[in-house]
């Protein structure tokens, strides 16, 4: 009986250094778990214009309430030459589970580069967009846990933007916000990019009211909207912040910029 | 069944301007995805104070009636209108009384204090914790969307007309991205000695 009250571990079991660890052999059923997904937070946003497409994403990488790093890019150049994608004209943004995002980018980048090697011409955004859909649907029953947005210029040189759900359902759009703060940013974009709920003054009442016509937005104005959208999201969402990575795709090439965001 | 806060749906927002305040709500009443009514205002007037209530519709009705009773009793005893600040404390203590069996509502208060002439807004959680804000307060199932639109559109010292446009755009665009809110809106613009109530049509889907 004395051995029950002594602090020493039983002779038969292994000698653990932690008091809390069980010293007796496990009995009964035990459940094991493996969770292949985590949410790494963050937000992305894309807007297409007359002759350009802007993609942006914050660079905070989180797990729960922890910040793993303040600089983890969510925007990736696709195609072009070599490991730093020289001369690329397509950008992929991914938000959700960062490891899946990285894996997806790697796959798409390889495919686009192989396409150029085999066909002797760069892949069009429309083709790349459809290919990305197929990649995502290929993992229909163990999906890439990401919301992807693909940006570039179409064959007429106009801004092209495609957004995806995790299993490959996709659509070409004027603008799209994705990720943790998508619900905050999207209604703001509806209003400021597509002029939703805005009408021409004195154009009638009720159903005669004329909607404010959608005009192609100026590049600097769009950039301003993007930065406003993110500074707003940073104020109200804890998973968004630290830095803003922006890529502007034009026929001259891709311009990349980084803007600091609040770190709290 | 989901959270009691999101069975019926609804949204409310209050904003501060220059010598004025605005409070606005949507008009939808639903049962989960089914819309039952498109004429269910969520803003109630108590003299100089406007109270917005989102959440469980039965509690919205109960709580609004409860405060009508309490404010009437206050007016009889004090022979004056209740100020927004006093109303805030009344709402807070009344909700905390039900600490372990709360009303499932997220109240918002807006008004101008008639003695100081200063605009006042505040919000609460369902057990009465007050959120004093200098800029805007949002509540309801479209609160995420409202945070986004308000944070993006609001600026300090807006006059009554600009404040009306800002609060209306913030609300309409927010509820259009929420399936449980919308179907028109009520907007109140409160100035020192004038209150303007406007009805917005908005999308009917």
PDB file of C-alpha atoms in Angstrom, chain A residues 11 33 70 92 145 180 183 187-188 211 220 260:
ATOM      1  CA  UNK A  11       8.861  -0.079 -11.493  1.00  0.00           C
ATOM      2  CA  UNK A  33      -6.990  12.003 -34.967  1.00  0.00           C
ATOM      3  CA  UNK A  70       4.268  38.583 -40.997  1.00  0.00           C
ATOM      4  CA  UNK A  92      -2.556  33.180 -59.020  1.00  0.00           C
ATOM      5  CA  UNK A 145      -8.625  23.885 -49.130  1.00  0.00           C
ATOM      6  CA  UNK A 180     -11.219  35.682 -43.918  1.00  0.00           C
ATOM      7  CA  UNK A 183     -17.560  39.264 -46.175  1.00  0.00           C
ATOM      8  CA  UNK A 187     -20.083  44.576 -50.311  1.00  0.00           C
ATOM      9  CA  UNK A 188     -17.706  47.561 -50.401  1.00  0.00           C
ATOM     10  CA  UNK A 211     -28.650  52.708 -62.578  1.00  0.00           C
ATOM     11  CA  UNK A 220      -4.725  54.519 -59.755  1.00  0.00           C
ATOM     12  CA  UNK A 260       2.909  47.963 -44.908  1.00  0.00           C
TER      13      UNK A 260
END
